[in-house]
CSV table of C-alpha atoms in Angstrom, one decimal:
chain,number,residue,atom,x,y,z
D,1284,MET,CA,0.0,0.0,0.1
D,1285,GLU,CA,1.5,3.4,-0.9
D,1286,SER,CA,0.3,6.9,0.1
D,1287,LYS,CA,1.1,9.8,-2.0
D,1288,PRO,CA,0.9,13.6,-1.3
D,1289,SER,CA,-1.6,15.2,-3.7
D,1290,THR,CA,0.0,17.0,-6.8
D,1291,GLY,CA,0.3,20.8,-6.4
D,1292,ALA,CA,-0.4,20.6,-2.5
D,1293,VAL,CA,0.0,23.9,-0.7
D,1294,ALA,CA,1.4,23.9,3.0
D,1295,ALA,CA,2.6,26.8,4.7
D,1296,GLY,CA,3.1,28.7,1.4
D,1297,ARG,CA,4.8,25.8,-0.4
D,1298,VAL,CA,3.8,24.3,-3.4
D,1299,TYR,CA,4.7,20.6,-3.8
D,1300,GLU,CA,5.2,18.7,-6.9
D,1301,GLU,CA,4.8,15.0,-6.7
D,1302,PHE,CA,8.2,13.0,-7.7
D,1303,GLU,CA,7.9,9.4,-8.7
D,1304,PRO,CA,11.2,7.5,-8.6
D,1305,ASN,CA,12.2,4.6,-10.3
D,1306,MET,CA,13.0,1.5,-8.3
D,1307,GLU,CA,14.8,-1.7,-9.1
D,1308,TRP,CA,15.5,-5.2,-7.2
D,1309,ASP,CA,18.8,-6.8,-7.1
D,1310,ARG,CA,17.9,-10.3,-6.1
D,1311,GLU,CA,20.7,-12.5,-4.2
D,1312,LEU,CA,21.1,-15.6,-2.2
D,1313,GLY,CA,21.1,-14.1,1.4
D,1314,VAL,CA,19.8,-10.6,0.6
D,1315,ASP,CA,17.6,-8.5,-1.8
D,1316,THR,CA,18.5,-5.0,-2.1
D,1317,LEU,CA,16.0,-2.2,-3.3
D,1318,ARG,CA,17.5,0.7,-5.5
D,1319,VAL,CA,15.7,3.8,-5.6
D,1320,LEU,CA,16.9,6.3,-8.0
D,1321,LEU,CA,16.6,9.8,-6.8
D,1322,PRO,CA,18.6,12.3,-9.0
D,1323,GLY,CA,19.0,15.8,-7.2
D,1324,PHE,CA,18.3,14.6,-3.7
D,1325,LYS,CA,20.6,15.1,-0.8
D,1326,LYS,CA,21.1,12.5,2.1
D,1327,GLU,CA,19.6,14.9,4.7
D,1328,GLN,CA,16.5,15.2,2.4
D,1329,ILE,CA,15.7,11.5,2.5
D,1330,ARG,CA,13.9,9.5,5.3
D,1331,VAL,CA,13.8,5.7,5.6
D,1332,GLN,CA,11.5,3.9,8.3
D,1333,VAL,CA,10.2,0.5,9.0
D,1334,SER,CA,6.7,0.6,10.9
D,1335,SER,CA,5.7,-2.0,13.4
D,1336,SER,CA,3.2,-3.3,10.9
D,1337,ARG,CA,6.1,-4.4,8.5
D,1338,VAL,CA,5.9,-1.6,6.0
D,1339,LEU,CA,9.0,0.0,4.5
D,1340,ARG,CA,8.4,3.8,4.2
D,1341,ILE,CA,10.8,5.8,2.1
D,1342,SER,CA,10.0,9.8,1.7
D,1343,GLY,CA,11.7,13.0,0.8
D,1344,GLU,CA,11.6,16.6,-0.3
D,1345,ARG,CA,13.8,19.2,-1.8
D,1346,GLN,CA,13.2,22.9,-2.9
D,1347,LEU,CA,13.1,23.5,-6.4
D,1348,SER,CA,12.6,27.5,-6.1
D,1349,ASP,CA,11.1,29.9,-3.7
D,1350,LYS,CA,8.0,28.1,-3.0
D,1351,ARG,CA,8.1,25.0,-5.3
D,1352,TRP,CA,9.0,21.8,-3.6
D,1353,SER,CA,9.4,18.2,-4.9
D,1354,CYS,CA,8.5,15.5,-2.7
D,1355,PHE,CA,8.0,11.6,-3.0
D,1356,LEU,CA,6.6,9.0,-0.6
D,1357,LYS,CA,6.8,5.2,-1.1
D,1358,GLU,CA,5.4,2.7,1.3
D,1359,ILE,CA,6.4,-1.0,0.5
D,1360,PRO,CA,5.0,-3.9,2.5
D,1361,LEU,CA,7.8,-6.3,3.6
D,1362,SER,CA,7.8,-10.1,2.8
D,1363,SER,CA,7.7,-12.5,5.6
D,1364,ASN,CA,10.9,-13.7,4.3
D,1365,TYR,CA,12.8,-10.5,5.5
D,1366,ASN,CA,14.3,-9.5,8.8
D,1367,PRO,CA,13.0,-6.1,9.5
D,1368,LYS,CA,15.3,-5.5,12.2
D,1369,GLU,CA,18.3,-5.8,10.0
D,1370,ILE,CA,17.1,-3.6,6.9
D,1371,SER,CA,19.7,-1.0,6.1
D,1372,ALA,CA,20.0,2.2,3.9
D,1373,ARG,CA,22.8,3.7,2.1
D,1374,TYR,CA,22.6,6.7,-0.1
D,1375,ASP,CA,25.4,7.2,-2.8
D,1376,LYS,CA,25.5,9.3,-6.0
D,1377,GLY,CA,21.7,9.8,-6.2
D,1378,ILE,CA,20.8,6.3,-5.7
D,1379,LEU,CA,19.5,4.8,-2.4
D,1380,TYR,CA,20.1,1.4,-1.6
D,1381,VAL,CA,18.0,-0.5,0.6
D,1382,LYS,CA,19.2,-3.9,1.9
D,1383,HIS,CA,16.8,-6.6,2.9
D,1384,PRO,CA,18.2,-9.5,4.8
D,1385,LYS,CA,16.5,-12.8,4.3
D,1386,LEU,CA,15.4,-15.0,7.2
D,1387,ILE,CA,15.2,-18.3,4.9
D,1388,VAL,CA,18.2,-18.4,2.7
D,1389,PRO,CA,17.0,-20.9,-0.3
D,1390,ASP,CA,19.2,-24.0,-0.9
D,1391,ASP,CA,21.2,-24.1,-4.1
D,1392,ALA,CA,19.0,-27.1,-5.2
D,1393,GLU,CA,15.9,-24.8,-5.3
D,1394,LEU,CA,18.1,-22.1,-7.1
D,1395,GLN,CA,19.1,-24.7,-9.6
D,1396,GLU,CA,15.5,-26.1,-10.2
D,1397,ASN,CA,14.4,-22.4,-10.9
D,1398,GLU,CA,17.4,-22.1,-13.6
D,1399,GLN,CA,16.5,-22.9,-17.0
D,1400,PRO,CA,18.3,-26.2,-18.2
D,1401,PRO,CA,21.1,-25.4,-20.9
D,1402,VAL,CA,20.1,-25.9,-24.5
D,1403,GLU,CA,22.0,-28.5,-26.2
D,1404,SER,CA,23.9,-27.6,-29.1
D,1405,SER,CA,23.3,-28.9,-32.6
D,1406,THR,CA,24.9,-28.8,-36.0
D,1407,LEU,CA,23.6,-27.2,-39.1
D,1408,ASP,CA,22.0,-30.3,-40.3
D,1409,GLY,CA,20.0,-30.7,-37.0
D,1410,LYS,CA,22.1,-33.6,-35.6
D,1411,PRO,CA,23.6,-33.5,-32.4
D,1412,PRO,CA,27.5,-33.0,-32.4
D,1413,GLN,CA,29.6,-35.8,-31.6
D,1414,ASP,CA,32.1,-36.1,-28.9
D,1415,LYS,CA,35.7,-34.8,-29.9
D,1416,ALA,CA,37.3,-38.0,-28.3
D,1417,GLN,CA,35.3,-41.2,-27.6
D,1418,GLN,CA,36.3,-43.1,-24.7
D,1419,PRO,CA,37.9,-46.8,-25.6
D,1420,THR,CA,35.5,-49.7,-24.7
D,1421,LYS,CA,36.7,-52.8,-23.1
D,1422,MET,CA,36.6,-54.7,-26.4
D,1423,ASP,CA,38.8,-51.9,-28.0
D,1424,LYS,CA,41.4,-52.7,-25.1
D,1425,ASP,CA,41.3,-56.4,-25.4
D,1426,GLU,CA,41.8,-56.1,-29.2
D,1427,ALA,CA,44.7,-53.8,-28.5
D,1428,ALA,CA,46.2,-56.1,-26.2
D,1429,LYS,CA,45.9,-59.1,-28.6
D,1430,GLY,CA,47.5,-57.0,-31.2
D,1431,LEU,CA,50.7,-56.2,-28.9
D,1432,VAL,CA,50.9,-60.1,-28.3
D,1433,SER,CA,50.7,-60.9,-31.9
D,1434,GLU,CA,53.4,-58.4,-32.7
D,1435,ALA,CA,55.7,-59.5,-30.1
D,1436,GLN,CA,55.3,-63.3,-31.1
D,1437,LYS,CA,55.9,-62.3,-34.6
D,1438,LEU,CA,59.2,-60.6,-33.8
D,1439,ASN,CA,60.2,-63.6,-31.5
D,1440,MET,CA,59.7,-66.0,-34.5
D,1441,GLU,CA,61.7,-63.8,-36.9
D,1442,SER,CA,64.6,-63.3,-34.3
D,1443,TYR,CA,64.4,-67.4,-33.9
D,1444,SER,CA,64.5,-68.0,-37.6
D,1445,LYS,CA,67.5,-65.8,-38.2
D,1446,ASP,CA,69.4,-67.3,-35.3
D,1447,PHE,CA,68.5,-70.9,-36.9
D,1448,SER,CA,69.6,-70.1,-40.3
D,1449,GLY,CA,72.8,-68.8,-38.9
D,1450,LEU,CA,73.5,-71.8,-36.7
D,1451,VAL,CA,72.8,-73.9,-40.0
D,1452,MET,CA,75.3,-71.9,-42.1
D,1453,ASP,CA,77.9,-72.3,-39.1
D,1454,MET,CA,77.4,-76.0,-39.3
D,1455,THR,CA,77.9,-76.3,-42.8
D,1456,LYS,CA,81.3,-74.7,-42.9
D,1457,PRO,CA,83.1,-77.6,-41.0
D,1458,ARG,CA,81.2,-80.2,-43.4
D,1459,LYS,CA,82.6,-78.4,-46.4
D,1460,LEU,CA,86.1,-78.2,-44.9
D,1461,VAL,CA,85.9,-82.2,-44.0
D,1462,ASN,CA,84.7,-82.9,-47.7
D,1463,LEU,CA,87.8,-81.1,-49.0
D,1464,VAL,CA,90.1,-83.0,-46.8
D,1465,LEU,CA,88.5,-86.2,-47.7
D,1466,PHE,CA,88.7,-85.3,-51.5
D,1467,ILE,CA,92.3,-84.4,-51.1
D,1468,LEU,CA,93.2,-87.7,-49.2
D,1469,SER,CA,91.5,-89.6,-51.8
D,1470,VAL,CA,93.4,-88.0,-54.5
D,1471,VAL,CA,96.6,-88.7,-52.7
D,1472,VAL,CA,95.8,-92.4,-52.1
D,1473,LEU,CA,94.8,-92.9,-55.8
D,1474,GLY,CA,98.0,-91.3,-56.9
D,1475,MET,CA,100.0,-93.7,-54.6
D,1476,TYR,CA,98.1,-96.6,-55.7
D,1477,ALA,CA,98.6,-95.8,-59.4
D,1478,ARG,CA,102.4,-95.3,-58.9
D,1479,LYS,CA,102.7,-98.6,-57.1
D,1480,ALA,CA,100.8,-100.3,-60.0
D,1481,ILE,CA,103.1,-98.7,-62.5
D,1482,SER,CA,106.2,-99.7,-60.6
D,1483,TRP,CA,105.1,-103.3,-60.5
D,1484,SER,CA,104.3,-103.5,-64.1
D,1485,PHE,CA,107.8,-102.3,-65.0
D,1486,LYS,CA,109.4,-104.9,-62.8
D,1487,LYS,CA,107.5,-107.7,-64.4
D,1488,SER,CA,108.4,-106.5,-67.9
D,1489,GLU,CA,112.2,-106.7,-67.0
D,1490,ASN,CA,112.1,-110.3,-65.9
């Protein structure tokens, strides 16, 4: 409920002009702040009161000329959520700040419920965007492990094949050397046998 002085009222030779200030609310978690825009007013020209019936009364008047005065009156019922004993006011650069501390502070869960859920972004074709990096599944991990095992087995088989082929080559070298020695011995034996045969035939012809 608001009571306003009548426009153009005359009192003790003064002519009062009604002024309607603009008001804005700043809502926060533990306190709400009422901002009243009062350009041209000074701190001593403004009064802030809280009545026993839980009504915030803001009034003020200032002189415009010899007989002309500007005045305003705002009466704002206080919500049951506010603590009237803790209400405070501060005037700075043409703005009156009236803080209303709360008796019941809403939980964060209630504030989150009041907030609108974020809208999911979509691509130009209307399809939801895909994740930049997909998390590997258990099947992918198993396949990767199997691939590592098979690669290790392949490397071991190649190393074993190389070692085995080198061993065969090392074993064939002494065998070739033995064959060469046997061949030389056989040639020597055949030569000696042929020499004896020739010598025996020569002696027989002399007899």
